[in-house]
Short mmCIF file of C-alpha atoms and ligand atoms in Angstrom, two decimals:
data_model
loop_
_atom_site.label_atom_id
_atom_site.label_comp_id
_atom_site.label_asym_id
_atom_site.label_seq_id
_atom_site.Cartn_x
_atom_site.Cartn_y
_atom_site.Cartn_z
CA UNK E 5 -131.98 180.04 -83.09
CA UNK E 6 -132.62 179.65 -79.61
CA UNK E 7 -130.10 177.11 -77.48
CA UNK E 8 -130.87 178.21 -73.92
CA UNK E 9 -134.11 178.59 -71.66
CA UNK E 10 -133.62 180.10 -68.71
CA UNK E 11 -136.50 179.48 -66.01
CA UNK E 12 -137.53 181.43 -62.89
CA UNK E 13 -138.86 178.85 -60.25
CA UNK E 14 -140.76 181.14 -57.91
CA UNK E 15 -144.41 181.32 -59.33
CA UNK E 16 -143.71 179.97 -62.56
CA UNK E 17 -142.65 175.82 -61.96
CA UNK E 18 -144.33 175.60 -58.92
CA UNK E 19 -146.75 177.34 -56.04
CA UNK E 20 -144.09 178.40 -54.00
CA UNK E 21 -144.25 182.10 -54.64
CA UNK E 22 -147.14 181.94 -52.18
CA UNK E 23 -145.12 179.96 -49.43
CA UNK E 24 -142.31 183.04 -49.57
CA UNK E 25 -145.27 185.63 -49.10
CA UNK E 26 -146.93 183.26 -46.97
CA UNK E 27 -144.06 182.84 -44.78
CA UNK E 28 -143.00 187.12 -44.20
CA UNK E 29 -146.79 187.06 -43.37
CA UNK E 30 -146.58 184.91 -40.47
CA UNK E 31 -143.43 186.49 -38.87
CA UNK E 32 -144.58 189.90 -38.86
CA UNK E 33 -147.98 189.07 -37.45
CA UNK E 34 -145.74 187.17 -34.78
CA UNK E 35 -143.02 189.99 -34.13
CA UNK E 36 -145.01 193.32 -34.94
CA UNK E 37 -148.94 192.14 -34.76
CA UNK E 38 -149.33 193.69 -38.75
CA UNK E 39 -151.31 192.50 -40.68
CA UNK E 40 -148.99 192.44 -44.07
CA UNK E 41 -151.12 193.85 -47.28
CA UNK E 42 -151.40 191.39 -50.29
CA UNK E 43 -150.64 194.22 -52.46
CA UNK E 44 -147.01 194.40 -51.09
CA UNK E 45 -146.59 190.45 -52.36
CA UNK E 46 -145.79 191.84 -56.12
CA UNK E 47 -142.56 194.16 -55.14
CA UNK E 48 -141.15 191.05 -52.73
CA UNK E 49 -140.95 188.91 -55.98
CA UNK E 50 -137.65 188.43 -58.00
CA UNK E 51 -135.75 190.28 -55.06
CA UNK E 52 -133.64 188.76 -52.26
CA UNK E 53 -134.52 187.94 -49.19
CA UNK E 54 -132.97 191.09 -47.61
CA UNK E 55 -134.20 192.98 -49.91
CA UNK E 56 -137.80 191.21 -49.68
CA UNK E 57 -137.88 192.43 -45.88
CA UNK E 58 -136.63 195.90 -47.01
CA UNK E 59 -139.86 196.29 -49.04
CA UNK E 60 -142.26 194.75 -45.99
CA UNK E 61 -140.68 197.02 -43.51
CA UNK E 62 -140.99 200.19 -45.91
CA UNK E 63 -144.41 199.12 -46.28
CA UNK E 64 -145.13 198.84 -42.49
CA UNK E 65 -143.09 202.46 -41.66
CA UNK E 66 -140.70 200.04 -39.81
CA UNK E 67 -137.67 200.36 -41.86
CA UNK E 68 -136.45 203.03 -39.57
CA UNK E 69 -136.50 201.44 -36.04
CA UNK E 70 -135.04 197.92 -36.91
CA UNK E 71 -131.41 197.37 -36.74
CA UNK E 72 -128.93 195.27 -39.06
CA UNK E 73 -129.02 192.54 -36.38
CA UNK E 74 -133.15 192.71 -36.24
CA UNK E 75 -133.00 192.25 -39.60
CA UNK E 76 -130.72 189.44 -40.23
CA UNK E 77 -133.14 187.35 -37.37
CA UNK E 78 -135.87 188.36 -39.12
CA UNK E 79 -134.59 187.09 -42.36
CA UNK E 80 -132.81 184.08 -41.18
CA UNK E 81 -136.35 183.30 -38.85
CA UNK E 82 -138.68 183.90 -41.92
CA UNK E 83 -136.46 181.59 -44.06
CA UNK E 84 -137.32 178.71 -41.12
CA UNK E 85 -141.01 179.17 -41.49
CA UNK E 86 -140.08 179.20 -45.52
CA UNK E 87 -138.26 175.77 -45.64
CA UNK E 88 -141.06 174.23 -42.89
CA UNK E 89 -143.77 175.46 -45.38
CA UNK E 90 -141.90 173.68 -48.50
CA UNK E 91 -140.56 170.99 -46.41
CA UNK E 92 -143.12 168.17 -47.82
CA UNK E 93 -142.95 169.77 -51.56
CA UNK E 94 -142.86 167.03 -54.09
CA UNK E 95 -143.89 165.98 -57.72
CA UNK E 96 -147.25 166.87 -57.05
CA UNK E 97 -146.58 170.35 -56.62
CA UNK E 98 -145.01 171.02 -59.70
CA UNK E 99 -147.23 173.22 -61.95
CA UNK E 100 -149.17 171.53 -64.41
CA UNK E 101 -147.76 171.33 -68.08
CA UNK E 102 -143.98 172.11 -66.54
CA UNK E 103 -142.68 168.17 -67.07
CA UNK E 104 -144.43 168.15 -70.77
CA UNK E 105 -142.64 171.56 -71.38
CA UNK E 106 -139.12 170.38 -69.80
CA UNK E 107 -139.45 166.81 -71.77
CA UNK E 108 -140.07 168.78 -75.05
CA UNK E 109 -136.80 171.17 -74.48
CA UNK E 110 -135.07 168.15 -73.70
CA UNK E 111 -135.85 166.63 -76.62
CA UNK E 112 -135.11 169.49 -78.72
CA UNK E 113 -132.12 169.74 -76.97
CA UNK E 114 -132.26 173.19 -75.55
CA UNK E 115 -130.29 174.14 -72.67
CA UNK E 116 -132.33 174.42 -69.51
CA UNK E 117 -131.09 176.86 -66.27
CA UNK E 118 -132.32 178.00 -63.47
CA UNK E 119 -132.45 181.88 -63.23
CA UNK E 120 -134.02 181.73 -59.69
CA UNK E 121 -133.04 184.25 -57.06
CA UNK E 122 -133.74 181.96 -53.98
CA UNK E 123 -131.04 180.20 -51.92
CA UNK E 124 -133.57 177.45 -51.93
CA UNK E 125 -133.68 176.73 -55.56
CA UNK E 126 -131.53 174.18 -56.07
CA UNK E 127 -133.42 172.33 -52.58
CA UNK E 128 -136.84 173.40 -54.27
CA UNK E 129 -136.00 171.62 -57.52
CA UNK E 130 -134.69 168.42 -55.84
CA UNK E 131 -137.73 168.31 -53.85
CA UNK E 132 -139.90 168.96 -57.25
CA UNK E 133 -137.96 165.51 -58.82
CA UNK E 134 -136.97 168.14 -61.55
CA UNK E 135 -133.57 168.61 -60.71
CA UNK E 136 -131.98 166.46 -63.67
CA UNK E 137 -133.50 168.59 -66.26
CA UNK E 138 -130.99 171.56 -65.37
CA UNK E 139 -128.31 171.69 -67.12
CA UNK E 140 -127.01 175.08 -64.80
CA UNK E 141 -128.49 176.81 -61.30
CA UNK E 142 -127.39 179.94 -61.43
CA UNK E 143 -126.32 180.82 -57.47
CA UNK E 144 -127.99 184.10 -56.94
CA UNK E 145 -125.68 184.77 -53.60
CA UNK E 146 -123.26 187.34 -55.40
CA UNK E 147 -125.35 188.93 -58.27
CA UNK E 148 -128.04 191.88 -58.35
CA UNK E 149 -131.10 190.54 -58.05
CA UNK E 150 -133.99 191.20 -60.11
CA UNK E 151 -134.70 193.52 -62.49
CA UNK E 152 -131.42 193.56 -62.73
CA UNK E 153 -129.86 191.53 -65.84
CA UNK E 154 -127.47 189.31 -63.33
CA UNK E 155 -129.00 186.11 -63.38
CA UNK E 156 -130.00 185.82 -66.81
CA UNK E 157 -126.72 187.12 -68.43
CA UNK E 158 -124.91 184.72 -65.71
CA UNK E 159 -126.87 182.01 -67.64
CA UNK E 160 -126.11 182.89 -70.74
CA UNK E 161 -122.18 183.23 -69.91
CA UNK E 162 -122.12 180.22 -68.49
CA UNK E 163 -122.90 178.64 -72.17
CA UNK E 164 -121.01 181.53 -73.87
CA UNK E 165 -124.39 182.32 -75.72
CA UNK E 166 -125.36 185.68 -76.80
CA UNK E 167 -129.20 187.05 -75.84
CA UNK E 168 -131.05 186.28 -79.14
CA UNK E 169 -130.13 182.59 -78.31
CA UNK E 170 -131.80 182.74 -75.08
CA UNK E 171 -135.30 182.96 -73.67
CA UNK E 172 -136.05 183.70 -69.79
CA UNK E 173 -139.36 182.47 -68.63
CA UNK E 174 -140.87 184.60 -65.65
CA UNK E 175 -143.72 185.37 -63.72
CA UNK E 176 -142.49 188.78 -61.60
CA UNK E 177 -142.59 192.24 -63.26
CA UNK E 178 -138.74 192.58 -61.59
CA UNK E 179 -138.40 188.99 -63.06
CA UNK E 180 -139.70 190.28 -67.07
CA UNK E 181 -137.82 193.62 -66.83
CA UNK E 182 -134.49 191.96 -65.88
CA UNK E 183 -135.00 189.08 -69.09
CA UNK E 184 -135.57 192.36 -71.47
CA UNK E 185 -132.73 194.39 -69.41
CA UNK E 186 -130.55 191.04 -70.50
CA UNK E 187 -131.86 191.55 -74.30
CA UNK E 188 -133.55 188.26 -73.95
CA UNK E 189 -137.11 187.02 -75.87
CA UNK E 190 -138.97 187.40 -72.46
CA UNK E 191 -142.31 184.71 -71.99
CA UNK E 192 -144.42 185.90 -68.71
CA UNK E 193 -146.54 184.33 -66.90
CA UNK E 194 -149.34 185.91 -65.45
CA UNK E 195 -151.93 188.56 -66.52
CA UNK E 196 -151.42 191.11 -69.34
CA UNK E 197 -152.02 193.95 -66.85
CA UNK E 198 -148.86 193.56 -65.01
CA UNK E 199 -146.64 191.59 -67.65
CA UNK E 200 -146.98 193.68 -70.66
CA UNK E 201 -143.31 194.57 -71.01
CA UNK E 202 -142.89 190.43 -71.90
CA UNK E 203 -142.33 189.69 -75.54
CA UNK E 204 -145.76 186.89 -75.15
CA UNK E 205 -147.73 185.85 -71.74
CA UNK E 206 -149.16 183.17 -70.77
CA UNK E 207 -151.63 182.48 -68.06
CA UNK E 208 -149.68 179.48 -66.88
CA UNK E 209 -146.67 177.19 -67.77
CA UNK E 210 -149.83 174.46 -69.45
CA UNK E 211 -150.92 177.66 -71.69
CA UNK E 212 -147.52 177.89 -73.31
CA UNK E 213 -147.81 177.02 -77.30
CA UNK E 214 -145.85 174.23 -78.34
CA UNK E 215 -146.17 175.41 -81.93
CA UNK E 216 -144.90 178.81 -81.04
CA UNK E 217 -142.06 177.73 -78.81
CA UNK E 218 -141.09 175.52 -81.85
CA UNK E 219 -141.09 178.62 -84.05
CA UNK E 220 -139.44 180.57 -81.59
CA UNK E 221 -136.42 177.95 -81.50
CA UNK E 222 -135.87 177.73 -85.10
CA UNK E 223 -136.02 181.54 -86.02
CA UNK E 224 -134.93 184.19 -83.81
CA UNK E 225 -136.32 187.51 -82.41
CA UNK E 226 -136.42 189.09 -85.32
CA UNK E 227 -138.60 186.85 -87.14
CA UNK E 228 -141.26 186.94 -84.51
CA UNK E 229 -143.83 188.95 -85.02
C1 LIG Y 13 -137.39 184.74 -55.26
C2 LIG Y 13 -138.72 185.14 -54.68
O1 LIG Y 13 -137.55 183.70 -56.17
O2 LIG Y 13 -136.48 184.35 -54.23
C3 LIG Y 13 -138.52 186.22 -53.63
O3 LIG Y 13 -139.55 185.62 -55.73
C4 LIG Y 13 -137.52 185.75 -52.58
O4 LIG Y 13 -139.76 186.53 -53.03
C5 LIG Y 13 -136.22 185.37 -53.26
O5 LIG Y 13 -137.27 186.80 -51.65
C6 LIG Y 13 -135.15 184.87 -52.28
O6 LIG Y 13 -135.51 183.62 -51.78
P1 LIG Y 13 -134.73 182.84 -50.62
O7 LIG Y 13 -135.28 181.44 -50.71
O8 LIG Y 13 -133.28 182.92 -50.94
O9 LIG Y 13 -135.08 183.52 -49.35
MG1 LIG Y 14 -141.19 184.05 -59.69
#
């Protein structure tokens, strides 16, 4: 029986995945004249923003001459450009089929958290007109981020559930590995070539099954087949 669902936001409720790519793009075209690849957006996902800018300097061989200090402008600059990028989000942006999805849960009564490992979750969510459907943010500030299990189990401890009661909802390969790291029934979002450790994918939040979900609340893992 599942009682929780724990959501990434990122990518999954809304477009703003793109923004946080979008954003690291910008600032090291301004500071360093690099063009950032698109193939490096995958390994920023899931991760902190420190740890986001660890993976773009890696990728541009610049890890080694930027100091602490560099980095912590960098990061604190590239979250400006973030928040101006987001700064008009509202219900329009929300991914279509999330409010039918969050209205069914609701009237299921599952629990609904937010397993998000931006800062600017709980800001996103308010913008989004969504933020009453939570029933718990999880804070990523002092946990692992992604693949670790941090923010999922913090989820589930927060309710005192145990993992076959909850279901994380992701569309990052950090973001699926850290739901099955947790022991969780893990639903991606995304293509089948880079989800394929998730229990079931979907190509978006509108594709999810209502007739499964149902199923999947009233059984458990081990009845799914
Ligand atoms: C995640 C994104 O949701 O949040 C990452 O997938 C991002 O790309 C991380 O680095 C941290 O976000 P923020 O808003 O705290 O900088
Ligand atoms: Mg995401």
């Amino acid at each position: 029986m599942i009682k929780l669902i724990i959501f990434d936001l990122d990518g999954v409720l809304a477009s703003t995945s793109n923004e946080h790519f979008l954003a690291w793009k910008m600032i090291i075209k301004d500071k360093f004249d690099i063009e950032l690849d698109d193939s490096v957006e995958e390994y920023t996902k899931g991760v902190s923003r420190m740890e986001s800018l660890d993976v773009i300097l890696k990728s541009c061989n610049l890890e080694k001459s930027i100091s602490m200090k560099e980095k912590e402008e960098l990061a604190t600059e590239k979250n400006e450009i973030y928040k101006s990028l987001i700064s008009k989000i509202n219900q329009d942006d929300i991914y279509p089929g999330v409010i039918k999805l969050l209205d069914y849960l609701k009237e299921k009564n599952i629990l609904i958290a937010l397993g998000s490992a931006s800062k600017n979750g709980p800001t996103i969510v308010k913008g989004l007109g969504i933020k009453e459907y939570f029933d718990y943010i999880v804070n990523p500030a002092s946990l692992r981020s992604k693949p670790h299990p941090d923010i999922f189990n913090n989820a589930m401890d927060y309710f005192g559930l145990s993992p076959k009661e909850c279901v994380g909802i992701e569309d990052a390969i950090s973001g699926v590995q850290a739901i099955k790291d947790a022991q969780m029934f893990a639903i991606g979002i995304g293509s089948i070539a880079q989800l394929n450790h998730a229990d079931v994918i979907y190509k978006s939040i509108n594709e999810i099954d209502l007739k499964f979900l149902k199923n999947l609340i009233e059984g458990d893992h081990g009845k799914i087949s």
